[in-house]
PDB file of C-alpha atoms in Angstrom:
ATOM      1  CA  UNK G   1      20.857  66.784  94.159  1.00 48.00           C
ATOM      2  CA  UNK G   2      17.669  66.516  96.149  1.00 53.00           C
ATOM      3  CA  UNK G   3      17.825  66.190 100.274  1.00 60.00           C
ATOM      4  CA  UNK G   4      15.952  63.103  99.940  1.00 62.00           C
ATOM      5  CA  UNK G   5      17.911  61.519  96.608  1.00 71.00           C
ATOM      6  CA  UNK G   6      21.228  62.383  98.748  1.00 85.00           C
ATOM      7  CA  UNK G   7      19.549  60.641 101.942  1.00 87.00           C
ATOM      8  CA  UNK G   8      19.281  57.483  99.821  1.00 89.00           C
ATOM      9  CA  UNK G   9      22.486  57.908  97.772  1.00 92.00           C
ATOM     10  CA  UNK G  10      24.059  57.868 101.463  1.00 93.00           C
ATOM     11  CA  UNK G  11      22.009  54.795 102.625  1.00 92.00           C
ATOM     12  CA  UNK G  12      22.652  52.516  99.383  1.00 94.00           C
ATOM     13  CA  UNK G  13      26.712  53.357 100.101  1.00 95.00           C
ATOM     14  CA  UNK G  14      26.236  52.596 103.655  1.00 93.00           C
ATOM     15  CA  UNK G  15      24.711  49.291 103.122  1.00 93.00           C
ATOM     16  CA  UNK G  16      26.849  48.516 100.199  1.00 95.00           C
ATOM     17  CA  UNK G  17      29.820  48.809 102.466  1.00 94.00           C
ATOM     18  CA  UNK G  18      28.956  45.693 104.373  1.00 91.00           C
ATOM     19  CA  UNK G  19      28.892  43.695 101.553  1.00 93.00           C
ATOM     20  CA  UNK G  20      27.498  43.196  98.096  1.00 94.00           C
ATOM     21  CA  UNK G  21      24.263  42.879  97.207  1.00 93.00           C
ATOM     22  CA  UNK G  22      21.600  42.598  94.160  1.00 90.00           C
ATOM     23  CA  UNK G  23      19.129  45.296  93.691  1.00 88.00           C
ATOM     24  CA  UNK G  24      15.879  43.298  95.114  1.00 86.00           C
ATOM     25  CA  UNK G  25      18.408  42.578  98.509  1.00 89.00           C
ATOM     26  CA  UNK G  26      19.374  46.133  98.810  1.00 89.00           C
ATOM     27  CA  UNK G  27      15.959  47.369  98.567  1.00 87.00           C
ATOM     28  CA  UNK G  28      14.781  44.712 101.416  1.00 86.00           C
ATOM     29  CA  UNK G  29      17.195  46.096 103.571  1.00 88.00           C
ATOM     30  CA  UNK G  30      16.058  49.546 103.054  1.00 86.00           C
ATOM     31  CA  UNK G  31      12.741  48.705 103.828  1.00 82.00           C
ATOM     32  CA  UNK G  32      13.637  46.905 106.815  1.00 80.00           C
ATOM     33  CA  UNK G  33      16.545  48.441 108.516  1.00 75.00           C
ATOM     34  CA  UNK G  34      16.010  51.931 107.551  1.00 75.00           C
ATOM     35  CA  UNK G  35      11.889  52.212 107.792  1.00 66.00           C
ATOM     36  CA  UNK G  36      12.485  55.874 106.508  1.00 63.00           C
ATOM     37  CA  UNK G  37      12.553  54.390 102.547  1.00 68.00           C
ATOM     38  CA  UNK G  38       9.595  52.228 102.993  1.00 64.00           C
ATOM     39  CA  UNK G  39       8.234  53.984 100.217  1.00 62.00           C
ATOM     40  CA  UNK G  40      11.011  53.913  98.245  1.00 66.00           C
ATOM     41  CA  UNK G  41      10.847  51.817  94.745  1.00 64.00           C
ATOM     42  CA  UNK G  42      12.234  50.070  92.503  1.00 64.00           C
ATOM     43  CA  UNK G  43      11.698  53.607  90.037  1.00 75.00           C
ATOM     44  CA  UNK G  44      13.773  54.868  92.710  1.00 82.00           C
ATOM     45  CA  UNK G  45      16.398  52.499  94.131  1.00 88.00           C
ATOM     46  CA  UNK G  46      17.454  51.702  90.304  1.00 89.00           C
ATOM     47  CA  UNK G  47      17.881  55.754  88.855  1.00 92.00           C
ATOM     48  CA  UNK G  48      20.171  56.472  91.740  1.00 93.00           C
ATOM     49  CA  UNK G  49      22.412  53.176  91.608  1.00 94.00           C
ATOM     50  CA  UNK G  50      22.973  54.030  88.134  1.00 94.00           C
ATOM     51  CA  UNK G  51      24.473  57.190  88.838  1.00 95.00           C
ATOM     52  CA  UNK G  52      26.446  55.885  91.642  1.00 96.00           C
ATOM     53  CA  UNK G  53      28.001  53.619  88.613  1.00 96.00           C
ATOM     54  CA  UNK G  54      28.548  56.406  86.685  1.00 96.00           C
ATOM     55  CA  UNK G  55      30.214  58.447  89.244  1.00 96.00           C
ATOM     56  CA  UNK G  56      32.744  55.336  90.318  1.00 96.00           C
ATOM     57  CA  UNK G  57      31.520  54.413  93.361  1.00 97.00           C
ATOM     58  CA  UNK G  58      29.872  51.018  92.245  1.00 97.00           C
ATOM     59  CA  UNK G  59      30.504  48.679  90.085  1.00 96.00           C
ATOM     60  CA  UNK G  60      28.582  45.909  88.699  1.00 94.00           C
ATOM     61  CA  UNK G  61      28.968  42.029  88.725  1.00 91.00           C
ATOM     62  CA  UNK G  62      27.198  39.433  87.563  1.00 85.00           C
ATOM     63  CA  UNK G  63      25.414  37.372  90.572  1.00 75.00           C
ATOM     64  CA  UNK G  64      26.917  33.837  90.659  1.00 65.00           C
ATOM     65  CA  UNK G  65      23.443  33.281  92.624  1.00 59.00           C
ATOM     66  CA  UNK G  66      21.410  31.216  90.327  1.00 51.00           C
ATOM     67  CA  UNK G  67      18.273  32.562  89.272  1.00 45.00           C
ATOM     68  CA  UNK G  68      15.594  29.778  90.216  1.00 43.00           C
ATOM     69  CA  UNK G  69      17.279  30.407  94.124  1.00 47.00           C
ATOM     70  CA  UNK G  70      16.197  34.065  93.849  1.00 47.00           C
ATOM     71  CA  UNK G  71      12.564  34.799  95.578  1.00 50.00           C
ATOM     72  CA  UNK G  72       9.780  34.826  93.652  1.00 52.00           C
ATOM     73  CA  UNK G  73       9.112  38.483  93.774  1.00 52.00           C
ATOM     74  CA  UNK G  74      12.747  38.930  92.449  1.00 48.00           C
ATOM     75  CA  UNK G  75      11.835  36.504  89.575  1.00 48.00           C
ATOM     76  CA  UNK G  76       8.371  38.563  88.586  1.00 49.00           C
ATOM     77  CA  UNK G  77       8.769  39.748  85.060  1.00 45.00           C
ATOM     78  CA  UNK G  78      11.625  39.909  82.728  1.00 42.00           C
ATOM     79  CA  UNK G  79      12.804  43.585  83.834  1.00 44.00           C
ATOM     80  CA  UNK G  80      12.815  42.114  87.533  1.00 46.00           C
ATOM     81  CA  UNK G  81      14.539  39.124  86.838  1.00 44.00           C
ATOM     82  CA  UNK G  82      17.302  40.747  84.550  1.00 48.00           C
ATOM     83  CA  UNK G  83      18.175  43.412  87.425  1.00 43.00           C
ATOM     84  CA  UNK G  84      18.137  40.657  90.071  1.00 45.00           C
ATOM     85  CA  UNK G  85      21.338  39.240  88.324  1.00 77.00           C
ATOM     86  CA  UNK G  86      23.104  42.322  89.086  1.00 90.00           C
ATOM     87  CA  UNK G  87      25.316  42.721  92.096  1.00 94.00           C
ATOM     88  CA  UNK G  88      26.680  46.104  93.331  1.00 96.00           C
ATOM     89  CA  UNK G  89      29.531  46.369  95.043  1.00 96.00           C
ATOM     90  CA  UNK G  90      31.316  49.420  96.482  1.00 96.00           C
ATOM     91  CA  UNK G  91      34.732  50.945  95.151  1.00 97.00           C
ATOM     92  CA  UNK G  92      37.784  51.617  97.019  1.00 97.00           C
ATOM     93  CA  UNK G  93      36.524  55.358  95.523  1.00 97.00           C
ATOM     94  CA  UNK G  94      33.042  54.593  96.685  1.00 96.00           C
ATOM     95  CA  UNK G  95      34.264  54.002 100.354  1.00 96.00           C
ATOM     96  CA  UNK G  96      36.400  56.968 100.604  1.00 96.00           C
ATOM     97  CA  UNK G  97      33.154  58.901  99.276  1.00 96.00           C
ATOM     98  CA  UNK G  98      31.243  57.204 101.999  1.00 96.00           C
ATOM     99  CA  UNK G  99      33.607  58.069 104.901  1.00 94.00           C
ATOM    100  CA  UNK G 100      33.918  61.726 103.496  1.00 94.00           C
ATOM    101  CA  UNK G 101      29.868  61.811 103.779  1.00 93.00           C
ATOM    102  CA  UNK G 102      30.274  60.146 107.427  1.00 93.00           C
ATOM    103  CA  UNK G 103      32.737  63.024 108.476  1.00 93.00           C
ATOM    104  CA  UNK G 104      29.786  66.039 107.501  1.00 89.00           C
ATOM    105  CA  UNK G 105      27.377  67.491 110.384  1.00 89.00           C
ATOM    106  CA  UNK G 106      25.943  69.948 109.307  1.00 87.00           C
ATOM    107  CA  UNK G 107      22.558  71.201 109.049  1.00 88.00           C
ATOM    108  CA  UNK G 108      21.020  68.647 106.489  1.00 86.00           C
ATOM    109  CA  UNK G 109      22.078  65.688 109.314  1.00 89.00           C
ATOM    110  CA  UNK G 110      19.975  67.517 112.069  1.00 88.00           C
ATOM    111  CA  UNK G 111      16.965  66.895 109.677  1.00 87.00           C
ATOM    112  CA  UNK G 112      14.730  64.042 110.775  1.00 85.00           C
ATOM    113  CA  UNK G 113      15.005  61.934 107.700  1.00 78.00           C
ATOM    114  CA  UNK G 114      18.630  62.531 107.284  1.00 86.00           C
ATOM    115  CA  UNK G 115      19.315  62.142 111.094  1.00 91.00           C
ATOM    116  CA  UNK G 116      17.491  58.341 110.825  1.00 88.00           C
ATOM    117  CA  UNK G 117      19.429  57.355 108.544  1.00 89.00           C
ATOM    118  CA  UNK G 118      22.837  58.547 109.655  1.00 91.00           C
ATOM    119  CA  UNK G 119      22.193  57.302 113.048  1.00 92.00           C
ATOM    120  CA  UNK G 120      21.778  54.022 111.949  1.00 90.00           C
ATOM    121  CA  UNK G 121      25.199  54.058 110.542  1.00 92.00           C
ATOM    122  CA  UNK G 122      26.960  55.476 114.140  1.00 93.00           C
ATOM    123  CA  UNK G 123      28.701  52.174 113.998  1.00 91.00           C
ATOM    124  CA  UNK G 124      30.662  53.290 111.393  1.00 90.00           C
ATOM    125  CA  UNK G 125      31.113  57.021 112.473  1.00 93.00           C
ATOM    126  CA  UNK G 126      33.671  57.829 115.027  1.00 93.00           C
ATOM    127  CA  UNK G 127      32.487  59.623 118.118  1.00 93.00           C
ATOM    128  CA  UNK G 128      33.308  62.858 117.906  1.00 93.00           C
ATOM    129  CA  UNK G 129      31.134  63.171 114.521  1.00 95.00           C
ATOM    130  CA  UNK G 130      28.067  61.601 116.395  1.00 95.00           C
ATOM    131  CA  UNK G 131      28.251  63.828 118.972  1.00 95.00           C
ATOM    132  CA  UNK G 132      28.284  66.964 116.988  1.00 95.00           C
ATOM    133  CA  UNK G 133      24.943  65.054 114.903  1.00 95.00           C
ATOM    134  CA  UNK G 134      23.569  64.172 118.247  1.00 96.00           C
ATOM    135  CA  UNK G 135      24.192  68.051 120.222  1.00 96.00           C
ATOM    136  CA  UNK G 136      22.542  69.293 116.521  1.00 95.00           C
ATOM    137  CA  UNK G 137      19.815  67.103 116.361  1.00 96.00           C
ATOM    138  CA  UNK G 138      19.163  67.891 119.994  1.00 97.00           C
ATOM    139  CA  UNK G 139      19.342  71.843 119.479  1.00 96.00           C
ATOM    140  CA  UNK G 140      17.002  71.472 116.032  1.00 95.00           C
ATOM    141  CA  UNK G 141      14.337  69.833 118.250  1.00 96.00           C
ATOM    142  CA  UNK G 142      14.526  72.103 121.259  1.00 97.00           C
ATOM    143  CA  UNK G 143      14.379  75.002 118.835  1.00 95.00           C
ATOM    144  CA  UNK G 144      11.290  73.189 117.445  1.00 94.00           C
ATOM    145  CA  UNK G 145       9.711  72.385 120.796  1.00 95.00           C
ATOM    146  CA  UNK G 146      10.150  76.702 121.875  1.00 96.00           C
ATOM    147  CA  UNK G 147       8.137  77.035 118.670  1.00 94.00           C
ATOM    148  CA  UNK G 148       5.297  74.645 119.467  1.00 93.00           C
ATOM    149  CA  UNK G 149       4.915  75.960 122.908  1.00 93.00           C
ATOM    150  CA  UNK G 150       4.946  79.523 121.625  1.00 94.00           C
ATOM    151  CA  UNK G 151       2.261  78.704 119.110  1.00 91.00           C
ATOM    152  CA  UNK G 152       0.108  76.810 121.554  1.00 91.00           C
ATOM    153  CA  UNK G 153       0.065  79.582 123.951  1.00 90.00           C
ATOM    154  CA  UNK G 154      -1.374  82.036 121.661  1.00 89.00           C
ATOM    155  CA  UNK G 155      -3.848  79.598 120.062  1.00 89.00           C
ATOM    156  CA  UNK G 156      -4.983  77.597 123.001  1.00 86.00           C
ATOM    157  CA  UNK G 157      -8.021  79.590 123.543  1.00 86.00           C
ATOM    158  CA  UNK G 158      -9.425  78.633 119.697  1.00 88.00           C
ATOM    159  CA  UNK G 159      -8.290  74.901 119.859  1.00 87.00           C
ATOM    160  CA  UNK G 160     -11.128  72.654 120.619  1.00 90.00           C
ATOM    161  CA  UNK G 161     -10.561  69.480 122.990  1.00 90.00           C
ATOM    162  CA  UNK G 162      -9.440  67.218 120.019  1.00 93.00           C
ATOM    163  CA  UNK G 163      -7.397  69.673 118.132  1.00 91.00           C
ATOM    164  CA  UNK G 164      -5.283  70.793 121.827  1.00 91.00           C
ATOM    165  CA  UNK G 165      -4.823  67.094 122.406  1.00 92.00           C
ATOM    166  CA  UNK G 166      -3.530  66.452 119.133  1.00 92.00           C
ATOM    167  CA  UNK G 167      -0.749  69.609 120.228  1.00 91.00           C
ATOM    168  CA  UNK G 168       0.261  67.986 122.978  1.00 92.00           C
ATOM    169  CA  UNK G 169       0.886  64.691 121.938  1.00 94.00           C
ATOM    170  CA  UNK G 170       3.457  66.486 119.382  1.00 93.00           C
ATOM    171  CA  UNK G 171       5.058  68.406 121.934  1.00 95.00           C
ATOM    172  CA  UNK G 172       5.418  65.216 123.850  1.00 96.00           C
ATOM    173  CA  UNK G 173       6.827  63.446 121.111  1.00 95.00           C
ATOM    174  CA  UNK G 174       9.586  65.808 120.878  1.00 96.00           C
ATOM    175  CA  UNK G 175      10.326  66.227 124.595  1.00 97.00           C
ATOM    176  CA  UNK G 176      11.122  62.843 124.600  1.00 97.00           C
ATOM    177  CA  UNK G 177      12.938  62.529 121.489  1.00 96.00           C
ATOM    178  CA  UNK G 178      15.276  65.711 123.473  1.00 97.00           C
ATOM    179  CA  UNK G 179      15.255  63.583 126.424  1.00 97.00           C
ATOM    180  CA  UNK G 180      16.938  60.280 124.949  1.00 96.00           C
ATOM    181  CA  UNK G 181      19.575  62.665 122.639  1.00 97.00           C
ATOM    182  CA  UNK G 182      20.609  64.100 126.029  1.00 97.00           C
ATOM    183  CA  UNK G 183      20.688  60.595 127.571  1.00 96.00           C
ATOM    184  CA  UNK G 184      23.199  59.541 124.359  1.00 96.00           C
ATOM    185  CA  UNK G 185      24.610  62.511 124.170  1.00 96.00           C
ATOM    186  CA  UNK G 186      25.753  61.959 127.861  1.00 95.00           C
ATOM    187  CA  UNK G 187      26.486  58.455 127.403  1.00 94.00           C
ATOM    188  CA  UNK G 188      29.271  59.612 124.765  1.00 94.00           C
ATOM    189  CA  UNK G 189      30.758  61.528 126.666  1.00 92.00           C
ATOM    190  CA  UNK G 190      31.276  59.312 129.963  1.00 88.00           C
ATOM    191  CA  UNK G 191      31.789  56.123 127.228  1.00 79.00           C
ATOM    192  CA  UNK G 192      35.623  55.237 125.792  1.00 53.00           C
ATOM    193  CA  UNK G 193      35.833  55.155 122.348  1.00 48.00           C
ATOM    194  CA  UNK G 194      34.759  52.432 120.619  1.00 46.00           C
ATOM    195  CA  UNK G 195      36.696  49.959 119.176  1.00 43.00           C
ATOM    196  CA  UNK G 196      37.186  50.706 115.616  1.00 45.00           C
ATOM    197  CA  UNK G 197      36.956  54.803 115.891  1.00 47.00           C
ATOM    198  CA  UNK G 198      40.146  55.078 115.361  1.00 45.00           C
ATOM    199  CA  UNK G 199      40.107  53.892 112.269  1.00 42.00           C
ATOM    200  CA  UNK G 200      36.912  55.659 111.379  1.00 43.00           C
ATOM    201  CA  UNK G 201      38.318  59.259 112.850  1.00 45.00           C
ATOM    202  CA  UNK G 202      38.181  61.901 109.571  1.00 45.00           C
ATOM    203  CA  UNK G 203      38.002  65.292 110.098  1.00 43.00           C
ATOM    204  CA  UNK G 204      34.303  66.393 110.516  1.00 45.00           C
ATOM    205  CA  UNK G 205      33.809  69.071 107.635  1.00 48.00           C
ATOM    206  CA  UNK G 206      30.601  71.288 108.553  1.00 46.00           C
ATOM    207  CA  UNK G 207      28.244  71.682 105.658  1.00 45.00           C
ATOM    208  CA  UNK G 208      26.614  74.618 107.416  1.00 43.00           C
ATOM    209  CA  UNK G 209      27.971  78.190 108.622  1.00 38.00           C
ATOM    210  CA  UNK G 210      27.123  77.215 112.122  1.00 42.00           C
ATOM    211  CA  UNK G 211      27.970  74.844 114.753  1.00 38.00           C
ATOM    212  CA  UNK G 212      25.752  72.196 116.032  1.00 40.00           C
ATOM    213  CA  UNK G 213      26.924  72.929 119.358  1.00 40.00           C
ATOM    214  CA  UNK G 214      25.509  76.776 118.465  1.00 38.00           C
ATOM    215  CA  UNK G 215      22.105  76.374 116.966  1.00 40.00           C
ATOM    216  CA  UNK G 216      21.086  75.097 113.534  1.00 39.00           C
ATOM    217  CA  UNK G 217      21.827  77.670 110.999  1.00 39.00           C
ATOM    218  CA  UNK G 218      18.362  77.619 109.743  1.00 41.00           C
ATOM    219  CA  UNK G 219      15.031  77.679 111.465  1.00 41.00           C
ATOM    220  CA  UNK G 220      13.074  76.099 109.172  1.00 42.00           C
ATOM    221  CA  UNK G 221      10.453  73.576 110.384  1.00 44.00           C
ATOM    222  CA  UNK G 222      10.237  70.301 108.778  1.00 39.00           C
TER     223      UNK G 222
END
């Protein structure tokens, strides 16, 4: 499985969660909640809900929405209109493979797309799981930011005005990106736990060799 095909796998579980939905809804609320699959389509969204079927971890029902209440777009050719019928909803199976995913920080959760998405499911993760994605996100981007100064220093004198401008708006970016993790990060750890935690508490299982709290275990550059 691809990074990014696992990225949405995790998202259309995530949202699926909440509650049931038709494929036009789901992909509306990728597009809008989770900006990271505004390119995302229908070729897409449709290829992996399949083979969330297949594996158990979705069914499908028949919408008891009627179809002339579905929006237009939903109603736009025959293929369209036949999918729109179709609601997904999540097994008992498909939750348990959810909260198993919820549990993992490792590497692939540092990773900007991956970290988008999971944080905007820290609702549903119990604390200390976001702080271990938080501490790794935070140590992926400081690790980033040493490399970006590094390079800078040795190519400043070749830049011209536009190009070292365009540098330092990219270090910037990611010096405050490290500032607000440490401001969460810090927040967690003064905070109680939230209500619900408990019942979202699992194990965290470390897809990577290392640590968050150590380094990433890779130091490749996205």
């Amino acid at each position: 499985m691809s990074r990014r095909s696992g990225v949405l796998e995790f998202a259309v579980l995530g949202l699926l969660r909440e509650s049931p939905m038709h494929g036009y809804e789901l992909r509306k609320r990728l597009n809008t909640s989770l900006g990271v699959f505004r390119a995302f389509s229908y070729g897409s969204l449709y290829p992996c809900l399949k083979a969330l079927v297949q594996r158990g971890w979705l069914v499908e029902e028949p919408s008891a929405q009627p179809e002339e209440q579905l929006t237009p777009r939903a109603q736009a050719g025959s293929l369209a209109g036949r999918r729109a019928k179709i609601v997904y909803r999540l097994t008992a199976e498909g939750k348990e493979h959810f909260e198993d995913l919820l549990s993992q920080t490792g590497p692939d959760t540092w990773e900007d797309e991956h970290f988008g998405v999971r944080f905007a499911f820290f609702g549903q993760t119990s604390r200390d799981v976001r702080m271990r994605v938080l501490e790794g996100r935070r140590s992926r981007l400081e690790e980033r930011l040493a490399k970006m100064r590094a390079s800078l220093a040795r190519t400043r004198e070749r830049l011209d005005d536009y190009t070292l401008e365009l540098q330092r708006h990219g270090m910037e970016s990611v010096e405050r990106e490290v500032r607000w993790l440490t401001e969460l990060i810090e927040s967690e750890r003064k905070g109680s736990e939230r209500p619900g935690d408990e019942r979202t508490r699992r194990p965290a299982r470390e897809t990577g060799s290392d640590r968050p709290s150590s380094g990433p275990s890779d130091n490749t550059d996205r």
